[in-house]
């Protein structure tokens, strides 16, 4: 066991798979010489050399097109899109090409590709460098969508994503890069599509993703002090979605709260709320509640950004109010 | 290699090669059997697409389709110069590029008809033809992106040391989209084994390319900006295309990096099925139809001593093959309803939840 930061865990997960499979390559802006703008790929150039770790032009279409073409023909590329906001620049390739190709070719072509990216707010970067876009990706058939919240999950889910034969969008949360936790020694390999219960509880189910997981856990501690025993589930993977764990928990606790960074309209919590109503309506003791950012772009000033993003306090307050008799 | 049409100006009527230029490749270093194979391929593309059009008119082919009647020499010439395991990337106007790789006509036609015996069992359609076993890595319906994807296949070939080359076809309209420029820079920076082929048919959908492009040769004039040689060729002369393809592919295979070829040609019909192409001056259409790649090539083969009866027999054989492919394609079953739910994922299924 060694303590590792979330950002170092990214490089460790990639390195683990590059050692195992020489077809794994890494490309992106500043990923080689600079070790990544978020320092998530430090050391990879030194260990694997410039043939396998490649700095690209600032050209997101060229990056993802190259990654896709390589994935179609025998490699297993990991491509970095620096900030998830920049997906908008290459969304054609993500949605129309990468996501649909296996289906349109009737299974002739698989695209085993990981696109890693810095997602989410909380760092005062303003609206063009702070979005959470995992719900955009979730809406497209053909993409897998993964968001780890701990260093151990980063390593294990990165390994699982690289080994996956489908295209995976791997959302690292920028606000978590500096966090630290123990990670087991040796190869760590996780599974896609498995949610994790981070805190067991019996009174309410709180679902969270990425940086909202530690906030939901802090909220649960506040609630415990007020006599409410909340279960916190880290969704980890939106596609595939672990409905067994999620709906099982909702059926036991009778209450469901989702905590999202997305602007309110059509966030992933809406889909899960709909599922809960479809599949365990009679187990629910009250309406499903979504805690989200309001429908605004993220502001830059710290006081404003903190105001609009869900916090431990706002999560705890919402749950407590809803559970009042 | 460029040049015969260097004084060509877009939008002017009837500006095609003068008849006396048509013999310039008569004594080119090309094996006669290969020439006959290219002639047969030109006819196959021509008769196949005429049949596809007929099937539209009978409302058996649905949706849309983009024919390359008149543009066949580019596909045929490159197809003849490619190694079996090289990669083709094409656009939505990709029937001829698919046939050029040796994909049989029946599954292609069946795909247009939405049948289970189609190339992608009815899940792709006219604009998405793919046959990996023939190196046909896909036709892409939104212009530009596939140039960056072709780079990836070339990168993979370079990485694996396989000696494969990617050939990426695109239209003149694509030269004005960002991905064109991103792809060219990327290919040049990493010296990828790729040949980009602009099929300049003078019209971007319904608009003359000359009217909406700042340079005369939309691809070749931009090549030097990426450190590439400007190459403009007569895209209606299959021998000229073949010779250009041979040298560009050889260069790529030998580690010499990418090339960008602009092949001048003309589509006999409109942009798509719905378009009669009336925006084009009659004289221009007539002049280019007279400068038909099959007519030119037939003339050359006769001049160099091929018997007319030999060519007639080839024509008949191809027509027979198209008839047979039509029968086989139409006889195919409709896709099984459950196939709509397969192959979203690599496990073969479409389930997004546990």
Tab-separated table of C-alpha atoms in Angstrom, chain A residues 19-291:
chain	number	residue	atom	x	y	z
A	19	UNK	CA	3.814	-2.275	-19.537
A	20	UNK	CA	1.360	-5.078	-20.134
A	21	UNK	CA	0.462	-4.315	-23.768
A	22	UNK	CA	2.760	-2.638	-26.265
A	23	UNK	CA	-0.236	-1.603	-28.370
A	24	UNK	CA	-1.256	0.901	-25.696
A	25	UNK	CA	-0.104	4.381	-26.729
A	26	UNK	CA	-0.787	7.843	-25.350
A	27	UNK	CA	-1.377	11.031	-27.342
A	28	UNK	CA	-2.514	14.516	-26.490
A	29	UNK	CA	-1.505	18.125	-26.105
A	30	UNK	CA	1.489	18.435	-23.744
A	31	UNK	CA	1.167	14.872	-22.445
A	32	UNK	CA	4.760	13.844	-23.223
A	33	UNK	CA	7.464	16.420	-22.507
A	34	UNK	CA	5.416	18.435	-20.031
A	35	UNK	CA	3.816	15.416	-18.349
A	36	UNK	CA	0.374	16.901	-18.887
A	37	UNK	CA	-0.961	20.313	-17.911
A	38	UNK	CA	-2.478	18.675	-14.840
A	39	UNK	CA	0.650	16.519	-14.377
A	40	UNK	CA	-1.349	13.364	-14.907
A	41	UNK	CA	1.138	11.791	-17.338
A	42	UNK	CA	4.435	12.513	-15.587
A	43	UNK	CA	7.126	9.918	-16.203
A	44	UNK	CA	5.423	8.154	-19.102
A	45	UNK	CA	7.652	9.658	-21.799
A	46	UNK	CA	10.757	8.655	-19.855
A	47	UNK	CA	9.612	5.088	-19.410
A	48	UNK	CA	7.963	4.421	-22.771
A	49	UNK	CA	9.678	6.809	-25.188
A	50	UNK	CA	8.425	9.143	-27.903
A	51	UNK	CA	7.048	6.389	-30.120
A	52	UNK	CA	4.402	5.571	-27.508
A	53	UNK	CA	3.912	8.903	-25.727
A	54	UNK	CA	3.248	11.653	-28.228
A	55	UNK	CA	2.753	15.395	-27.986
A	56	UNK	CA	0.240	16.624	-30.546
A	57	UNK	CA	-0.708	19.958	-32.058
A	58	UNK	CA	-3.606	21.825	-30.477
A	59	UNK	CA	-6.004	20.115	-32.828
A	60	UNK	CA	-8.662	18.104	-31.037
A	61	UNK	CA	-10.163	16.698	-34.232
A	62	UNK	CA	-6.763	15.520	-35.401
A	63	UNK	CA	-6.086	13.934	-32.007
A	64	UNK	CA	-9.308	11.999	-31.721
A	65	UNK	CA	-9.386	11.106	-35.423
A	66	UNK	CA	-5.883	9.672	-35.151
A	67	UNK	CA	-6.813	7.815	-31.993
A	68	UNK	CA	-9.895	6.355	-33.638
A	69	UNK	CA	-8.107	5.285	-36.815
A	70	UNK	CA	-5.361	3.683	-34.761
A	71	UNK	CA	-7.904	1.906	-32.570
A	72	UNK	CA	-9.632	0.552	-35.690
A	73	UNK	CA	-6.395	-0.970	-36.908
A	74	UNK	CA	-4.755	-2.665	-33.972
A	75	UNK	CA	-3.632	-0.140	-31.359
A	76	UNK	CA	-5.279	0.717	-28.045
A	77	UNK	CA	-4.778	4.462	-27.768
A	78	UNK	CA	-5.335	6.652	-24.752
A	79	UNK	CA	-6.012	10.173	-26.017
A	80	UNK	CA	-6.200	13.223	-23.796
A	81	UNK	CA	-8.581	16.097	-24.346
A	82	UNK	CA	-7.146	18.584	-21.884
A	83	UNK	CA	-10.378	20.110	-20.553
A	84	UNK	CA	-13.668	18.333	-21.105
A	85	UNK	CA	-15.131	21.608	-22.412
A	86	UNK	CA	-12.931	21.092	-25.491
A	87	UNK	CA	-14.957	18.040	-26.465
A	88	UNK	CA	-17.227	20.534	-28.167
A	89	UNK	CA	-14.444	21.106	-30.707
A	90	UNK	CA	-14.310	17.447	-31.727
A	91	UNK	CA	-17.825	16.298	-30.910
A	92	UNK	CA	-18.421	15.193	-34.521
A	93	UNK	CA	-15.679	12.606	-34.248
A	94	UNK	CA	-16.792	11.467	-30.801
A	95	UNK	CA	-20.488	11.173	-31.602
A	96	UNK	CA	-20.713	10.486	-35.316
A	97	UNK	CA	-17.602	8.411	-35.812
A	98	UNK	CA	-16.251	6.835	-32.617
A	99	UNK	CA	-19.620	6.042	-31.083
A	100	UNK	CA	-21.456	4.764	-34.158
A	101	UNK	CA	-18.849	2.883	-36.127
A	102	UNK	CA	-19.234	-0.523	-34.554
A	103	UNK	CA	-23.008	-0.408	-35.050
A	104	UNK	CA	-22.969	0.976	-38.584
A	105	UNK	CA	-20.396	-1.578	-39.725
A	106	UNK	CA	-22.434	-4.392	-38.188
A	107	UNK	CA	-19.616	-5.287	-35.839
A	108	UNK	CA	-16.808	-5.263	-38.419
A	109	UNK	CA	-14.942	-2.459	-36.680
A	110	UNK	CA	-14.319	-2.088	-32.961
A	111	UNK	CA	-12.875	1.064	-31.473
A	112	UNK	CA	-10.945	0.191	-28.288
A	113	UNK	CA	-10.069	3.704	-27.274
A	114	UNK	CA	-9.899	5.705	-24.051
A	115	UNK	CA	-10.415	9.448	-24.120
A	116	UNK	CA	-9.290	10.920	-20.801
A	117	UNK	CA	-10.129	14.454	-19.839
A	118	UNK	CA	-10.181	16.951	-16.988
A	119	UNK	CA	-13.821	17.488	-16.075
A	120	UNK	CA	-15.752	19.612	-13.627
A	121	UNK	CA	-15.630	22.850	-11.674
A	122	UNK	CA	-14.539	24.236	-8.354
A	123	UNK	CA	-11.198	25.665	-9.485
A	124	UNK	CA	-12.421	29.151	-10.499
A	125	UNK	CA	-11.577	28.541	-14.156
A	126	UNK	CA	-14.782	30.073	-15.488
A	127	UNK	CA	-17.451	28.682	-17.742
A	128	UNK	CA	-15.250	27.449	-20.611
A	129	UNK	CA	-12.913	25.346	-18.450
A	130	UNK	CA	-15.201	24.052	-15.710
A	131	UNK	CA	-18.118	22.178	-17.203
A	132	UNK	CA	-19.207	18.716	-16.296
A	133	UNK	CA	-20.123	17.114	-19.589
A	134	UNK	CA	-20.542	13.465	-18.669
A	135	UNK	CA	-24.265	13.761	-19.322
A	136	UNK	CA	-23.592	14.810	-22.938
A	137	UNK	CA	-21.659	11.599	-23.428
A	138	UNK	CA	-24.209	9.479	-21.607
A	139	UNK	CA	-26.833	10.483	-24.169
A	140	UNK	CA	-24.946	8.948	-27.109
A	141	UNK	CA	-25.356	5.227	-27.843
A	142	UNK	CA	-21.950	3.606	-28.234
A	143	UNK	CA	-19.879	5.462	-25.635
A	144	UNK	CA	-18.945	4.203	-22.194
A	145	UNK	CA	-18.705	6.857	-19.500
A	146	UNK	CA	-16.540	6.505	-16.405
A	147	UNK	CA	-15.838	8.950	-13.558
A	148	UNK	CA	-13.577	7.830	-10.696
A	149	UNK	CA	-13.540	9.642	-7.351
A	150	UNK	CA	-10.575	8.034	-5.548
A	151	UNK	CA	-6.950	7.292	-6.497
A	152	UNK	CA	-7.534	3.550	-6.258
A	153	UNK	CA	-10.531	3.829	-8.573
A	154	UNK	CA	-8.504	5.939	-10.995
A	155	UNK	CA	-5.930	3.166	-11.380
A	156	UNK	CA	-8.416	0.331	-11.513
A	157	UNK	CA	-10.947	1.996	-13.775
A	158	UNK	CA	-8.226	3.297	-16.104
A	159	UNK	CA	-6.962	-0.269	-16.465
A	160	UNK	CA	-10.478	-1.556	-17.079
A	161	UNK	CA	-11.118	1.219	-19.618
A	162	UNK	CA	-7.931	0.480	-21.554
A	163	UNK	CA	-8.776	-3.224	-21.618
A	164	UNK	CA	-12.338	-2.517	-22.743
A	165	UNK	CA	-12.990	-3.097	-26.450
A	166	UNK	CA	-15.444	-0.187	-26.593
A	167	UNK	CA	-14.675	3.537	-26.610
A	168	UNK	CA	-14.541	4.876	-23.049
A	169	UNK	CA	-14.758	8.527	-22.024
A	170	UNK	CA	-12.748	8.758	-18.815
A	171	UNK	CA	-13.672	11.838	-16.825
A	172	UNK	CA	-11.055	12.818	-14.262
A	173	UNK	CA	-12.284	15.469	-11.872
A	174	UNK	CA	-9.978	18.475	-11.810
A	175	UNK	CA	-11.023	19.265	-8.264
A	176	UNK	CA	-9.779	15.871	-7.056
A	177	UNK	CA	-6.304	15.814	-8.628
A	178	UNK	CA	-4.583	16.842	-5.390
A	179	UNK	CA	-6.482	14.427	-3.129
A	180	UNK	CA	-4.547	11.490	-1.670
A	181	UNK	CA	-5.397	7.971	-0.574
A	182	UNK	CA	-3.910	4.524	-0.215
A	183	UNK	CA	-3.665	2.416	-3.357
A	184	UNK	CA	-2.772	-1.280	-3.211
A	185	UNK	CA	0.600	-2.336	-4.612
A	186	UNK	CA	0.823	-4.369	-7.798
A	187	UNK	CA	-1.603	-4.342	-10.696
A	188	UNK	CA	-4.995	-2.895	-9.855
A	189	UNK	CA	-7.812	-3.719	-12.251
A	190	UNK	CA	-11.415	-2.737	-11.631
A	191	UNK	CA	-14.646	-3.422	-13.554
A	192	UNK	CA	-16.761	-0.998	-15.543
A	193	UNK	CA	-20.419	-0.778	-14.633
A	194	UNK	CA	-20.072	-1.387	-10.915
A	195	UNK	CA	-21.184	1.269	-8.418
A	196	UNK	CA	-19.656	1.336	-4.943
A	197	UNK	CA	-21.393	1.894	-1.625
A	198	UNK	CA	-19.077	4.378	0.086
A	199	UNK	CA	-21.131	4.612	3.245
A	200	UNK	CA	-23.865	2.213	4.238
A	201	UNK	CA	-27.076	3.697	5.627
A	202	UNK	CA	-30.739	2.947	6.033
A	203	UNK	CA	-32.674	6.234	5.862
A	204	UNK	CA	-31.828	7.658	2.427
A	205	UNK	CA	-29.771	6.877	-0.690
A	206	UNK	CA	-27.495	9.634	-1.959
A	207	UNK	CA	-25.969	9.084	-5.427
A	208	UNK	CA	-22.924	11.082	-6.437
A	209	UNK	CA	-20.172	11.159	-9.029
A	210	UNK	CA	-16.622	12.536	-9.110
A	211	UNK	CA	-16.035	15.459	-6.768
A	212	UNK	CA	-19.605	15.250	-5.525
A	213	UNK	CA	-18.739	11.946	-3.798
A	214	UNK	CA	-16.606	13.463	-1.019
A	215	UNK	CA	-19.196	16.217	-0.640
A	216	UNK	CA	-21.981	13.657	-0.322
A	217	UNK	CA	-19.929	11.760	2.280
A	218	UNK	CA	-19.377	14.960	4.270
A	219	UNK	CA	-23.106	15.625	4.041
A	220	UNK	CA	-23.802	12.128	5.355
A	221	UNK	CA	-21.613	12.832	8.383
A	222	UNK	CA	-23.578	16.016	9.082
A	223	UNK	CA	-26.815	14.079	8.714
A	224	UNK	CA	-25.577	11.336	11.049
A	225	UNK	CA	-25.035	13.957	13.718
A	226	UNK	CA	-28.694	14.890	13.262
A	227	UNK	CA	-29.867	11.302	13.512
A	228	UNK	CA	-30.259	10.546	9.789
A	229	UNK	CA	-28.425	7.490	8.486
A	230	UNK	CA	-27.707	8.112	4.780
A	231	UNK	CA	-26.235	5.634	2.302
A	232	UNK	CA	-23.790	7.173	-0.161
A	233	UNK	CA	-23.244	5.451	-3.503
A	234	UNK	CA	-20.440	6.406	-5.853
A	235	UNK	CA	-21.954	5.762	-9.290
A	236	UNK	CA	-18.458	5.599	-10.925
A	237	UNK	CA	-19.795	4.499	-14.290
A	238	UNK	CA	-22.776	6.096	-16.021
A	239	UNK	CA	-22.582	3.728	-18.990
A	240	UNK	CA	-22.837	0.905	-18.248
A	241	UNK	CA	-24.954	1.808	-15.233
A	242	UNK	CA	-25.108	-0.407	-12.160
A	243	UNK	CA	-28.868	-0.345	-11.712
A	244	UNK	CA	-28.733	-3.403	-9.452
A	245	UNK	CA	-26.767	-1.632	-6.714
A	246	UNK	CA	-28.550	1.690	-7.167
A	247	UNK	CA	-32.136	0.459	-7.272
A	248	UNK	CA	-31.431	-2.123	-4.551
A	249	UNK	CA	-30.338	0.662	-2.240
A	250	UNK	CA	-33.341	2.833	-3.095
A	251	UNK	CA	-35.682	-0.056	-2.383
A	252	UNK	CA	-34.148	-0.486	1.069
A	253	UNK	CA	-33.984	3.172	2.111
A	254	UNK	CA	-37.124	4.395	0.387
A	255	UNK	CA	-35.592	7.773	-0.463
A	256	UNK	CA	-33.367	8.834	-3.379
A	257	UNK	CA	-31.237	11.952	-3.738
A	258	UNK	CA	-28.866	12.587	-6.657
A	259	UNK	CA	-25.975	15.040	-6.423
A	260	UNK	CA	-24.763	16.411	-9.751
A	261	UNK	CA	-22.480	19.133	-10.960
A	262	UNK	CA	-24.338	19.359	-14.235
A	263	UNK	CA	-26.670	22.238	-14.917
A	264	UNK	CA	-30.101	21.071	-13.934
A	265	UNK	CA	-31.734	20.315	-17.270
A	266	UNK	CA	-31.261	16.705	-18.368
A	267	UNK	CA	-28.484	15.870	-15.940
A	268	UNK	CA	-27.783	12.183	-15.324
A	269	UNK	CA	-29.758	12.310	-12.092
A	270	UNK	CA	-32.922	12.855	-14.101
A	271	UNK	CA	-32.398	9.549	-15.878
A	272	UNK	CA	-31.800	7.716	-12.612
A	273	UNK	CA	-34.817	9.384	-11.011
A	274	UNK	CA	-36.901	8.183	-13.923
A	275	UNK	CA	-35.537	4.662	-13.529
A	276	UNK	CA	-36.349	4.670	-9.833
A	277	UNK	CA	-39.909	5.748	-10.557
A	278	UNK	CA	-40.229	3.095	-13.269
A	279	UNK	CA	-38.771	0.233	-11.308
A	280	UNK	CA	-39.203	0.810	-7.582
A	281	UNK	CA	-42.014	3.337	-7.310
A	282	UNK	CA	-43.839	1.402	-4.593
A	283	UNK	CA	-40.687	1.296	-2.458
A	284	UNK	CA	-40.323	5.081	-2.506
A	285	UNK	CA	-41.457	6.991	0.566
A	286	UNK	CA	-41.258	10.380	-1.082
A	287	UNK	CA	-40.349	12.165	-4.298
A	288	UNK	CA	-36.877	11.673	-5.784
A	289	UNK	CA	-34.874	14.861	-5.308
A	290	UNK	CA	-32.073	16.131	-7.520
A	291	UNK	CA	-29.372	18.404	-6.162
